[in-house]
CSV table of C-alpha atoms in Angstrom, one decimal:
chain,number,residue,atom,x,y,z
Y,1,MET,CA,-41.9,8.1,-78.9
Y,2,SER,CA,-41.3,6.9,-75.6
Y,3,SER,CA,-42.9,3.6,-74.3
Y,4,PRO,CA,-45.6,3.5,-71.7
Y,5,ASN,CA,-43.7,1.4,-69.6
Y,6,GLN,CA,-40.3,3.2,-70.1
Y,7,HIS,CA,-39.2,5.0,-66.4
Y,8,ILE,CA,-38.2,8.7,-67.1
Y,9,TYR,CA,-36.0,10.4,-64.9
Y,10,THR,CA,-35.5,13.9,-63.9
Y,11,ILE,CA,-32.3,15.4,-64.0
Y,12,SER,CA,-32.4,16.1,-60.2
Y,13,HIS,CA,-34.0,12.6,-59.6
Y,14,LEU,CA,-31.0,11.2,-61.7
Y,15,ASN,CA,-28.3,12.7,-59.8
Y,16,ARG,CA,-30.0,11.7,-56.5
Y,17,HIS,CA,-29.8,8.2,-57.4
Y,18,ALA,CA,-26.5,8.2,-58.6
Y,19,ARG,CA,-25.5,9.9,-55.4
Y,20,GLN,CA,-27.6,7.1,-53.5
Y,21,VAL,CA,-25.9,4.2,-55.6
Y,22,LEU,CA,-22.1,5.6,-54.9
Y,23,GLU,CA,-22.5,6.0,-51.3
Y,24,SER,CA,-24.2,2.8,-50.6
Y,25,GLU,CA,-22.0,0.7,-53.2
Y,26,ILE,CA,-18.6,2.1,-52.4
Y,27,GLY,CA,-19.1,3.9,-49.1
Y,28,GLN,CA,-15.6,4.8,-47.5
Y,29,VAL,CA,-12.6,4.7,-48.7
Y,30,TRP,CA,-9.0,5.7,-48.1
Y,31,VAL,CA,-6.9,7.7,-50.9
Y,32,ARG,CA,-3.2,9.0,-51.1
Y,33,ALA,CA,-3.3,12.3,-53.1
Y,34,GLU,CA,-1.8,15.8,-53.9
Y,35,ILE,CA,-3.8,18.7,-53.0
Y,36,SER,CA,-4.6,21.6,-55.2
Y,37,ASN,CA,-7.0,24.6,-56.0
Y,38,PHE,CA,-7.5,24.7,-51.9
Y,39,VAL,CA,-10.1,27.0,-50.6
Y,40,ALA,CA,-11.3,27.8,-47.0
Y,41,ALA,CA,-14.6,29.2,-47.4
Y,42,SER,CA,-15.8,31.6,-44.4
Y,43,SER,CA,-18.5,29.0,-43.4
Y,44,GLY,CA,-15.5,27.1,-42.0
Y,45,HIS,CA,-15.6,24.3,-44.7
Y,46,TRP,CA,-12.7,23.6,-46.9
Y,47,TYR,CA,-13.1,22.7,-50.7
Y,48,PHE,CA,-10.1,21.6,-52.9
Y,49,THR,CA,-8.8,19.0,-55.5
Y,50,LEU,CA,-7.2,15.7,-54.7
Y,51,LYS,CA,-5.1,14.4,-57.7
Y,52,ASP,CA,-2.4,12.3,-58.8
Y,53,GLU,CA,-0.4,12.1,-62.2
Y,54,ARG,CA,-3.6,10.6,-64.1
Y,55,ALA,CA,-6.8,12.0,-62.8
Y,56,GLN,CA,-8.4,14.3,-60.1
Y,57,VAL,CA,-11.6,14.6,-57.9
Y,58,ARG,CA,-13.3,17.4,-56.5
Y,59,SER,CA,-13.3,17.3,-52.6
Y,60,ALA,CA,-15.0,18.8,-49.3
Y,61,MET,CA,-14.0,18.7,-46.0
Y,62,PHE,CA,-16.7,20.2,-43.7
Y,63,LYS,CA,-16.1,22.4,-40.7
Y,64,ASN,CA,-16.7,19.7,-38.1
Y,65,ALA,CA,-14.1,17.5,-39.6
Y,66,ASN,CA,-11.2,19.9,-40.5
Y,67,ARG,CA,-11.4,21.6,-37.0
Y,68,ARG,CA,-9.3,18.6,-35.4
Y,69,ILE,CA,-6.4,19.6,-38.0
Y,70,GLN,CA,-4.2,21.9,-36.7
Y,71,GLN,CA,-2.1,22.9,-39.5
Y,72,LEU,CA,-4.0,24.6,-42.8
Y,73,PRO,CA,-3.4,22.1,-45.9
Y,74,LYS,CA,-1.5,24.1,-48.7
Y,75,GLU,CA,-1.2,23.7,-52.5
Y,76,GLY,CA,0.8,20.6,-53.5
Y,77,ASP,CA,0.8,18.9,-49.9
Y,78,LYS,CA,0.8,15.2,-50.3
Y,79,VAL,CA,-1.9,13.7,-48.0
Y,80,LEU,CA,-3.6,10.7,-46.8
Y,81,ALA,CA,-7.6,11.1,-46.6
Y,82,ARG,CA,-10.4,8.9,-45.3
Y,83,ALA,CA,-13.4,10.1,-47.4
Y,84,SER,CA,-17.0,8.9,-48.6
Y,85,ILE,CA,-17.8,9.1,-52.0
Y,86,SER,CA,-20.8,11.0,-53.1
Y,87,LEU,CA,-22.1,13.3,-55.6
Y,88,TYR,CA,-23.1,17.2,-55.7
Y,89,GLU,CA,-26.4,16.9,-57.1
Y,90,PRO,CA,-27.1,20.5,-58.2
Y,91,ARG,CA,-24.2,20.4,-60.8
Y,92,GLY,CA,-23.9,16.5,-61.2
Y,93,ASP,CA,-20.2,16.8,-59.6
Y,94,TYR,CA,-18.6,13.5,-58.4
Y,95,GLN,CA,-16.8,14.3,-55.1
Y,96,LEU,CA,-15.2,13.0,-52.2
Y,97,ILE,CA,-16.4,14.2,-48.4
Y,98,VAL,CA,-13.3,14.2,-46.4
Y,99,GLU,CA,-13.6,12.8,-42.9
Y,100,HIS,CA,-10.0,12.7,-41.7
Y,101,MET,CA,-6.8,13.7,-43.4
Y,102,GLU,CA,-3.1,13.6,-42.4
Y,103,PRO,CA,0.1,14.2,-44.2
Y,104,GLU,CA,1.3,11.2,-46.4
Y,105,GLY,CA,3.9,8.7,-44.9
Y,106,GLU,CA,4.0,10.0,-40.8
Y,107,GLY,CA,1.0,11.1,-39.8
Y,108,LEU,CA,0.2,14.7,-38.5
Y,109,LEU,CA,-0.7,13.4,-35.0
Y,110,LYS,CA,2.6,11.3,-34.9
Y,111,GLN,CA,4.5,14.3,-35.8
Y,112,GLN,CA,2.8,16.3,-33.0
Y,113,PHE,CA,3.2,13.4,-30.5
Y,114,GLU,CA,7.2,13.4,-31.4
Y,115,GLN,CA,7.6,17.4,-31.3
Y,116,LEU,CA,6.2,17.3,-27.7
Y,117,LYS,CA,7.8,14.5,-26.6
Y,118,ARG,CA,11.2,16.2,-27.7
Y,119,LYS,CA,10.1,19.3,-26.2
Y,120,LEU,CA,9.1,18.1,-22.6
Y,121,LEU,CA,12.2,15.8,-22.6
Y,122,THR,CA,14.3,18.8,-23.1
Y,123,GLU,CA,12.7,20.3,-20.2
Y,124,GLY,CA,13.2,17.2,-18.2
Y,125,LEU,CA,10.0,16.5,-17.6
Y,126,PHE,CA,10.9,12.7,-18.0
Y,127,ASP,CA,13.8,12.6,-15.7
Y,128,GLN,CA,14.0,9.7,-13.6
Y,129,SER,CA,15.3,12.2,-10.9
Y,130,HIS,CA,11.6,13.3,-10.6
Y,131,LYS,CA,9.9,10.0,-10.6
Y,132,ARG,CA,8.5,9.1,-6.8
Y,133,PRO,CA,8.0,5.9,-5.6
Y,134,LEU,CA,4.7,4.4,-4.6
Y,135,PRO,CA,3.8,4.9,-0.8
Y,136,HIS,CA,3.7,1.7,1.4
Y,137,PRO,CA,1.3,0.4,2.4
Y,138,ILE,CA,-1.6,1.6,0.0
Y,139,LEU,CA,-4.8,1.7,1.8
Y,140,LYS,CA,-6.7,4.4,-0.7
Y,141,VAL,CA,-6.5,4.4,-4.4
Y,142,GLY,CA,-7.9,7.5,-6.6
Y,143,VAL,CA,-8.8,6.8,-10.6
Y,144,VAL,CA,-9.2,9.2,-12.9
Y,145,THR,CA,-11.1,7.7,-15.9
Y,146,SER,CA,-14.6,7.2,-17.3
Y,147,PRO,CA,-17.0,5.8,-14.7
Y,148,THR,CA,-18.7,3.7,-17.6
Y,149,GLY,CA,-15.7,2.5,-19.1
Y,150,ALA,CA,-13.8,-0.7,-19.1
Y,151,ALA,CA,-10.8,0.6,-17.0
Y,152,MET,CA,-12.7,1.2,-14.2
Y,153,HIS,CA,-14.3,-2.3,-14.2
Y,154,ASP,CA,-11.0,-4.0,-14.7
Y,155,ILE,CA,-9.5,-2.0,-11.8
Y,156,LEU,CA,-12.3,-3.0,-9.5
Y,157,THR,CA,-12.1,-6.7,-10.3
Y,158,VAL,CA,-8.1,-6.8,-9.8
Y,159,LEU,CA,-8.4,-4.8,-6.5
Y,160,LYS,CA,-11.5,-7.2,-5.1
Y,161,ARG,CA,-9.5,-10.3,-6.1
Y,162,ARG,CA,-6.1,-9.4,-4.6
Y,163,ASN,CA,-6.9,-7.2,-1.7
Y,164,PRO,CA,-10.6,-6.2,-1.2
Y,165,ALA,CA,-9.5,-3.8,1.8
Y,166,ILE,CA,-8.2,-1.2,-0.5
Y,167,GLU,CA,-10.7,1.7,-0.8
Y,168,VAL,CA,-11.2,3.2,-4.3
Y,169,ILE,CA,-12.1,6.8,-5.0
Y,170,LEU,CA,-13.2,7.7,-8.4
Y,171,TYR,CA,-12.7,11.0,-10.1
Y,172,PRO,CA,-14.7,10.9,-13.2
Y,173,SER,CA,-13.7,12.3,-16.4
Y,174,GLN,CA,-14.0,11.8,-20.1
Y,175,VAL,CA,-11.2,10.1,-21.7
Y,176,GLN,CA,-11.9,10.7,-25.5
Y,177,GLY,CA,-12.7,14.0,-27.3
Y,178,GLU,CA,-11.9,17.7,-27.0
Y,179,GLN,CA,-13.1,18.5,-23.7
Y,180,ALA,CA,-11.2,15.1,-22.2
Y,181,PRO,CA,-7.9,17.2,-21.5
Y,182,TYR,CA,-9.8,19.9,-19.5
Y,183,GLN,CA,-11.8,17.3,-17.2
Y,184,LEU,CA,-8.6,15.3,-16.7
Y,185,ILE,CA,-6.7,17.9,-15.2
Y,186,HIS,CA,-9.6,19.2,-13.3
Y,187,ALA,CA,-10.0,15.8,-11.9
Y,188,ILE,CA,-6.1,15.6,-11.0
Y,189,GLU,CA,-6.5,19.0,-9.4
Y,190,ASN,CA,-9.3,17.8,-7.4
Y,191,ALA,CA,-7.4,14.9,-6.0
Y,192,ASN,CA,-4.7,16.8,-5.2
Y,193,GLN,CA,-6.7,19.4,-3.1
Y,194,ARG,CA,-8.6,16.8,-1.4
Y,195,ASN,CA,-5.6,14.8,-0.6
Y,196,GLU,CA,-7.5,11.5,0.4
Y,197,VAL,CA,-5.6,8.9,-1.6
Y,198,ASP,CA,-2.1,7.3,-1.7
Y,199,VAL,CA,-1.9,7.4,-5.4
Y,200,LEU,CA,-3.8,8.1,-8.5
Y,201,ILE,CA,-4.2,5.9,-11.4
Y,202,VAL,CA,-5.0,7.8,-14.5
Y,203,GLY,CA,-6.1,6.0,-17.8
Y,204,ARG,CA,-8.3,4.3,-20.0
Y,205,GLY,CA,-8.9,1.2,-22.2
Y,206,GLY,CA,-7.3,0.7,-25.6
Y,207,GLY,CA,-8.3,2.5,-28.9
Y,208,SER,CA,-7.0,4.3,-31.8
Y,209,LEU,CA,-4.3,6.9,-32.0
Y,210,GLU,CA,-7.1,9.7,-32.2
Y,211,ASP,CA,-9.2,8.1,-29.2
Y,212,LEU,CA,-6.3,8.1,-27.1
Y,213,TRP,CA,-4.9,11.7,-28.3
Y,214,CYS,CA,-6.1,13.8,-25.2
Y,215,PHE,CA,-3.3,11.8,-22.8
Y,216,ASN,CA,-0.8,13.5,-25.6
Y,217,ASP,CA,-2.1,17.0,-24.5
Y,218,GLU,CA,0.8,19.2,-22.9
Y,219,ARG,CA,-1.2,20.9,-20.1
Y,220,LEU,CA,-2.2,17.6,-19.1
Y,221,ALA,CA,1.8,16.3,-19.1
Y,222,ARG,CA,2.5,19.3,-17.1
Y,223,CYS,CA,-0.3,18.8,-14.7
Y,224,ILE,CA,0.8,15.4,-13.8
Y,225,PHE,CA,4.3,16.5,-13.6
Y,226,HIS,CA,3.3,18.9,-10.9
Y,227,SER,CA,1.1,16.4,-9.0
Y,228,ASN,CA,1.6,16.2,-5.3
Y,229,LEU,CA,0.3,12.7,-5.3
Y,230,PRO,CA,2.1,10.0,-7.1
Y,231,ILE,CA,0.6,9.1,-10.5
Y,232,ILE,CA,0.5,5.9,-12.4
Y,233,SER,CA,-0.4,6.2,-16.1
Y,234,ALA,CA,-2.3,3.4,-17.4
Y,235,VAL,CA,-3.5,4.4,-21.1
Y,236,GLY,CA,-4.8,1.7,-23.5
Y,237,HIS,CA,-3.1,-1.6,-24.1
Y,238,GLU,CA,0.3,-2.8,-23.6
Y,239,VAL,CA,1.7,-1.6,-27.3
Y,240,ASP,CA,0.0,2.0,-26.7
Y,241,VAL,CA,2.5,4.7,-25.5
Y,242,SER,CA,1.2,8.2,-24.7
Y,243,ILE,CA,3.0,11.6,-23.4
Y,244,ALA,CA,1.4,10.9,-20.0
Y,245,ASP,CA,3.3,7.6,-19.5
Y,246,PHE,CA,6.4,9.5,-19.9
Y,247,VAL,CA,5.5,11.9,-17.2
Y,248,ALA,CA,3.8,10.1,-14.8
Y,249,ASP,CA,5.9,8.4,-11.7
Y,250,LEU,CA,5.1,4.9,-13.2
Y,251,ARG,CA,3.6,3.4,-16.1
Y,252,ALA,CA,1.4,0.5,-16.4
Y,253,PRO,CA,0.9,-1.4,-19.8
Y,254,THR,CA,-2.9,-1.5,-19.0
Y,255,PRO,CA,-5.3,-0.3,-16.1
Y,256,SER,CA,-5.5,-3.9,-14.9
Y,257,ALA,CA,-1.9,-3.8,-14.3
Y,258,ALA,CA,-2.1,-0.7,-12.6
Y,259,ALA,CA,-4.3,-2.3,-9.7
Y,260,GLU,CA,-1.8,-5.3,-9.5
Y,261,LEU,CA,1.0,-2.4,-8.9
Y,262,VAL,CA,-0.8,-0.8,-5.8
Y,263,SER,CA,-2.3,-4.0,-4.3
Y,264,GLN,CA,-0.6,-6.5,-2.4
Y,265,ASP,CA,-1.6,-10.3,-2.6
Y,266,LYS,CA,-3.9,-11.2,0.4
Y,267,ASP,CA,-2.3,-14.6,0.3
Y,268,GLU,CA,0.8,-12.9,0.7
Y,269,LEU,CA,0.1,-10.8,3.4
Y,270,GLN,CA,-1.4,-14.0,5.2
Y,271,ASN,CA,1.7,-15.8,4.8
Y,272,ARG,CA,3.9,-13.0,6.5
Y,273,ILE,CA,1.3,-12.6,9.4
Y,274,GLN,CA,1.5,-16.4,10.1
Y,275,GLN,CA,5.4,-16.1,10.1
Y,276,LEU,CA,5.5,-13.3,12.5
Y,277,ALA,CA,2.9,-15.4,14.7
Y,278,ILE,CA,5.5,-18.4,14.5
Y,279,ARG,CA,8.4,-15.9,15.4
Y,280,LEU,CA,6.6,-14.3,18.5
Y,281,ARG,CA,5.5,-17.7,19.9
Y,282,GLN,CA,9.4,-18.8,19.6
Y,283,ARG,CA,10.4,-15.6,21.4
Y,284,LEU,CA,7.9,-16.1,24.0
Y,285,GLN,CA,9.1,-19.8,24.7
Y,286,ALA,CA,12.7,-18.5,24.7
Y,287,LEU,CA,12.0,-15.8,27.2
Y,288,LEU,CA,9.6,-18.5,29.6
Y,289,GLU,CA,12.6,-20.8,29.6
Y,290,ALA,CA,15.1,-18.0,30.6
Y,291,LYS,CA,13.0,-17.0,33.3
Y,292,SER,CA,12.7,-20.7,34.7
Y,293,TYR,CA,16.3,-21.0,34.4
Y,294,ASN,CA,16.8,-17.9,36.4
Y,295,ALA,CA,14.4,-18.9,38.9
Y,296,GLN,CA,16.3,-22.4,39.2
Y,297,LEU,CA,19.4,-20.1,40.2
Y,298,LEU,CA,17.8,-18.4,42.8
Y,299,GLU,CA,16.7,-21.4,44.2
Y,300,SER,CA,19.9,-22.9,44.5
Y,301,ARG,CA,21.5,-19.5,46.0
Y,302,LEU,CA,18.3,-19.6,48.7
Y,303,THR,CA,19.4,-23.1,49.8
Y,304,ARG,CA,23.0,-21.8,51.1
Y,305,HIS,CA,21.2,-19.4,53.5
Y,306,HIS,CA,20.6,-19.6,57.0
Y,307,PRO,CA,18.6,-20.6,59.1
Y,308,GLN,CA,17.4,-23.9,57.4
Y,309,THR,CA,13.7,-23.6,58.4
Y,310,ARG,CA,13.0,-20.4,56.9
Y,311,LEU,CA,14.9,-21.1,53.9
Y,312,HIS,CA,13.2,-24.4,53.1
Y,313,GLN,CA,9.7,-22.4,53.6
Y,314,GLN,CA,11.0,-19.7,51.4
Y,315,ALA,CA,12.2,-22.4,48.9
Y,316,GLN,CA,8.5,-24.2,48.8
Y,317,GLN,CA,7.2,-20.8,48.3
Y,318,LEU,CA,9.4,-20.5,45.4
Y,319,ASP,CA,8.5,-23.4,44.0
Y,320,ARG,CA,4.8,-22.6,44.2
Y,321,LEU,CA,5.6,-19.4,42.7
Y,322,ALA,CA,7.3,-21.0,39.8
Y,323,GLU,CA,4.5,-23.3,39.0
Y,324,ASN,CA,1.9,-20.4,39.0
Y,325,LEU,CA,4.4,-18.5,36.7
Y,326,GLY,CA,4.5,-21.5,34.3
Y,327,PHE,CA,0.7,-21.9,34.6
Y,328,TYR,CA,0.1,-18.2,34.0
Y,329,MET,CA,2.5,-18.3,31.0
Y,330,GLN,CA,1.1,-21.0,29.7
Y,331,ARG,CA,-2.4,-19.4,30.1
Y,332,LYS,CA,-1.4,-16.3,28.4
Y,333,LEU,CA,0.4,-18.2,25.5
Y,334,ALA,CA,-2.6,-20.3,24.8
Y,335,ASN,CA,-4.9,-16.8,24.9
Y,336,LEU,CA,-2.6,-15.5,22.6
Y,337,GLN,CA,-2.2,-18.3,19.9
Y,338,GLU,CA,-6.1,-18.5,20.2
Y,339,ASN,CA,-6.4,-14.6,19.4
Y,340,GLN,CA,-4.0,-14.9,16.6
Y,341,GLN,CA,-6.0,-17.8,15.1
Y,342,ALA,CA,-9.0,-15.5,15.3
Y,343,LEU,CA,-7.2,-12.9,13.7
Y,344,ASP,CA,-6.2,-15.3,11.0
Y,345,THR,CA,-9.6,-16.4,10.6
Y,346,ARG,CA,-11.1,-13.0,10.2
Y,347,LEU,CA,-8.2,-12.2,8.0
Y,348,SER,CA,-8.5,-14.8,5.6
Y,349,LYS,CA,-12.0,-13.4,5.0
Y,350,GLN,CA,-11.4,-9.7,5.1
Y,351,SER,CA,-7.8,-8.6,5.4
Y,352,PRO,CA,-8.2,-5.6,7.4
Y,353,ALA,CA,-4.7,-4.3,7.5
Y,354,ASP,CA,-5.6,-1.7,10.3
Y,355,ARG,CA,-7.0,-4.0,12.5
Y,356,ILE,CA,-4.1,-6.3,12.1
Y,357,LYS,CA,-1.6,-3.5,12.9
Y,358,GLY,CA,-3.7,-2.5,15.9
Y,359,GLU,CA,-3.9,-6.2,17.3
Y,360,SER,CA,0.0,-6.5,16.7
Y,361,GLN,CA,0.4,-3.5,18.8
Y,362,ARG,CA,-1.7,-4.9,21.6
Y,363,LEU,CA,0.1,-7.9,21.5
Y,364,ARG,CA,3.3,-6.3,22.1
Y,365,PHE,CA,2.0,-4.2,24.6
Y,366,MET,CA,0.5,-7.2,26.7
Y,367,HIS,CA,4.1,-9.0,25.9
Y,368,GLN,CA,5.7,-5.9,27.7
Y,369,SER,CA,3.4,-5.9,30.5
Y,370,LEU,CA,3.8,-9.5,31.4
Y,371,LEU,CA,7.8,-8.9,31.3
Y,372,ARG,CA,7.2,-6.1,33.6
Y,373,SER,CA,4.9,-8.0,35.9
Y,374,ILE,CA,7.1,-10.9,36.4
Y,375,GLN,CA,10.1,-8.8,37.1
Y,376,GLN,CA,8.6,-7.0,39.5
Y,377,LEU,CA,7.3,-10.1,41.5
Y,378,LEU,CA,11.1,-11.8,41.6
Y,379,ASN,CA,12.5,-8.4,42.7
Y,380,GLU,CA,9.8,-8.4,45.5
Y,381,ARG,CA,10.4,-11.9,46.6
Y,382,ARG,CA,14.2,-11.3,46.6
Y,383,GLN,CA,13.6,-8.4,49.0
Y,384,MET,CA,11.3,-10.1,51.2
Y,385,LEU,CA,13.6,-13.2,51.5
Y,386,ALA,CA,16.8,-10.8,52.1
Y,387,SER,CA,14.8,-9.2,54.9
Y,388,THR,CA,13.8,-11.9,56.5
Y,389,ALA,CA,17.1,-13.8,56.6
Y,390,HIS,CA,18.9,-10.6,58.1
Y,391,LEU,CA,16.1,-10.2,60.8
Y,392,LEU,CA,16.7,-13.9,62.0
Y,393,ASP,CA,20.3,-13.7,62.0
Y,394,THR,CA,20.2,-10.3,63.9
Y,395,VAL,CA,18.2,-12.0,66.7
Y,396,SER,CA,20.0,-15.3,66.6
Y,397,PRO,CA,22.1,-16.0,70.0
Y,398,LEU,CA,24.7,-18.1,68.2
Y,399,ALA,CA,25.6,-14.8,66.3
Y,400,THR,CA,26.3,-13.2,69.8
Y,401,LEU,CA,28.4,-16.4,70.9
Y,402,SER,CA,30.5,-16.5,67.6
Y,403,ARG,CA,31.6,-12.9,68.3
Y,404,GLY,CA,33.5,-14.0,71.9
Y,405,TYR,CA,30.7,-13.9,74.4
Y,406,SER,CA,29.5,-16.9,76.7
Y,407,ILE,CA,26.3,-17.7,78.8
Y,408,SER,CA,26.6,-19.1,82.4
Y,409,LEU,CA,24.0,-21.5,83.4
Y,410,LYS,CA,22.7,-22.4,87.0
Y,411,GLN,CA,20.8,-25.1,87.2
Y,412,GLY,CA,19.5,-24.0,83.6
Y,413,ASN,CA,18.8,-20.8,84.5
Y,414,VAL,CA,20.8,-17.8,82.8
Y,415,VAL,CA,23.3,-16.4,85.6
Y,416,LYS,CA,22.9,-12.4,85.3
Y,417,SER,CA,24.5,-11.0,88.3
Y,418,VAL,CA,27.0,-12.4,91.0
Y,419,ASP,CA,24.2,-12.5,93.6
Y,420,ASP,CA,22.7,-15.4,91.7
Y,421,VAL,CA,25.3,-17.7,92.6
Y,422,GLN,CA,26.8,-19.1,96.1
Y,423,ASP,CA,30.2,-20.4,97.0
Y,424,GLY,CA,30.3,-24.1,95.6
Y,425,ASP,CA,27.8,-23.8,93.3
Y,426,MET,CA,28.2,-25.3,90.2
Y,427,LEU,CA,27.9,-23.6,86.7
Y,428,THR,CA,27.6,-24.6,83.0
Y,429,THR,CA,29.1,-22.2,80.6
Y,430,LYS,CA,28.2,-22.2,76.8
Y,431,LEU,CA,30.6,-20.9,74.5
Y,432,ALA,CA,30.5,-20.7,70.7
Y,433,ASP,CA,32.2,-24.3,70.1
Y,434,GLY,CA,31.0,-26.0,73.4
Y,435,GLU,CA,30.4,-26.0,77.1
Y,436,ILE,CA,32.4,-25.8,80.3
Y,437,VAL,CA,31.4,-26.9,83.7
Y,438,SER,CA,32.8,-24.9,86.7
Y,439,GLN,CA,32.6,-24.7,90.4
Y,440,VAL,CA,31.7,-21.0,92.1
Y,441,LYS,CA,34.6,-20.1,94.3
Y,442,LYS,CA,34.0,-16.5,96.1
Y,443,PRO,CA,37.0,-14.6,97.1
Y,444,SER,CA,37.5,-14.3,100.6
Y,445,PRO,CA,36.2,-10.9,102.2
């Protein structure tokens, strides 16, 4: 007879307890085995035996797990399986519930990867001749990834540090699971239709081969190949390689590295602007010196012209113009330097590439306008001086005398007619190089 304190099991209770012990104490395992007695039930579940040379165990792989396997297993296949140990309570059969299975040795996923890689390589989708360089400058970047993943956070962090002026547009998509290839394709096609970014970054953070498998999809590879926008593939960590990496225009080892490829360091950009400002100041200084030298040449030429009085006046006026010109140039240069310093200060805070470009264009326009104004002023002064000298030379009596003419004076008055003199009058005749004093002697009637 049984003791009152002895615990008595029913068979169903015993089997349930045995199942719980197996599942909790051993849990999930990897096994290497050969498939036999394989049956694919109408429900979609698979039932088979896993065996080696000495033992065997009943196994099952349910529909939600085996649908990821594209090639149906067959009798004699040697496989590597990940399974949980359990017990089928109605019959008390110890069994394995297989969750993942791949061919022994080189896994099925790797085989599929190599097959697709060879196929696309043969078609020329990996050729360097189809790779497009990244545009320059890059002002807008599109990112195709999960909005909640680490990849998006890493990209934004790098761009904020290197160049916060770059605008980022997210095209959200799943990056893992069965629907991920369709969503990735849709996001890339949407970005091409909208055509609002300079380059696309397609990727995600690291994971297992299964996690990254959507980036080995053939349809996604062809979508990347036919994209009008340049695409950078940034899938996983540095050691991870996907079909998308081979098809894309450029591969980045990580999403952070992709962000560095599309951004220019703001410190480098600021140094470049400072160098351009120095070159501009040097050119303006050289131009000012050249114009001052030309003004001196003009002044030297003017001193050799006649009449002296008018020449002195023009020389003084040129001196004043030269002083005004120097003052105007210095003031303009100081204004430009102040504007440049203000731009440098604003740039160090936000580095606005578009504003820098606009300010540079405006500076060149002011430079050209200044040159035109200076040239026009000098031309006007030259014309004024030449006209005045010609006018004075025209009305000067000395010019008339130099041509052989003379002037006769009687007591300081110009003799204009023979009726103005009498016999015996003394006349003074002025020639170009002196005077002749003579006495009038009229002919006899």
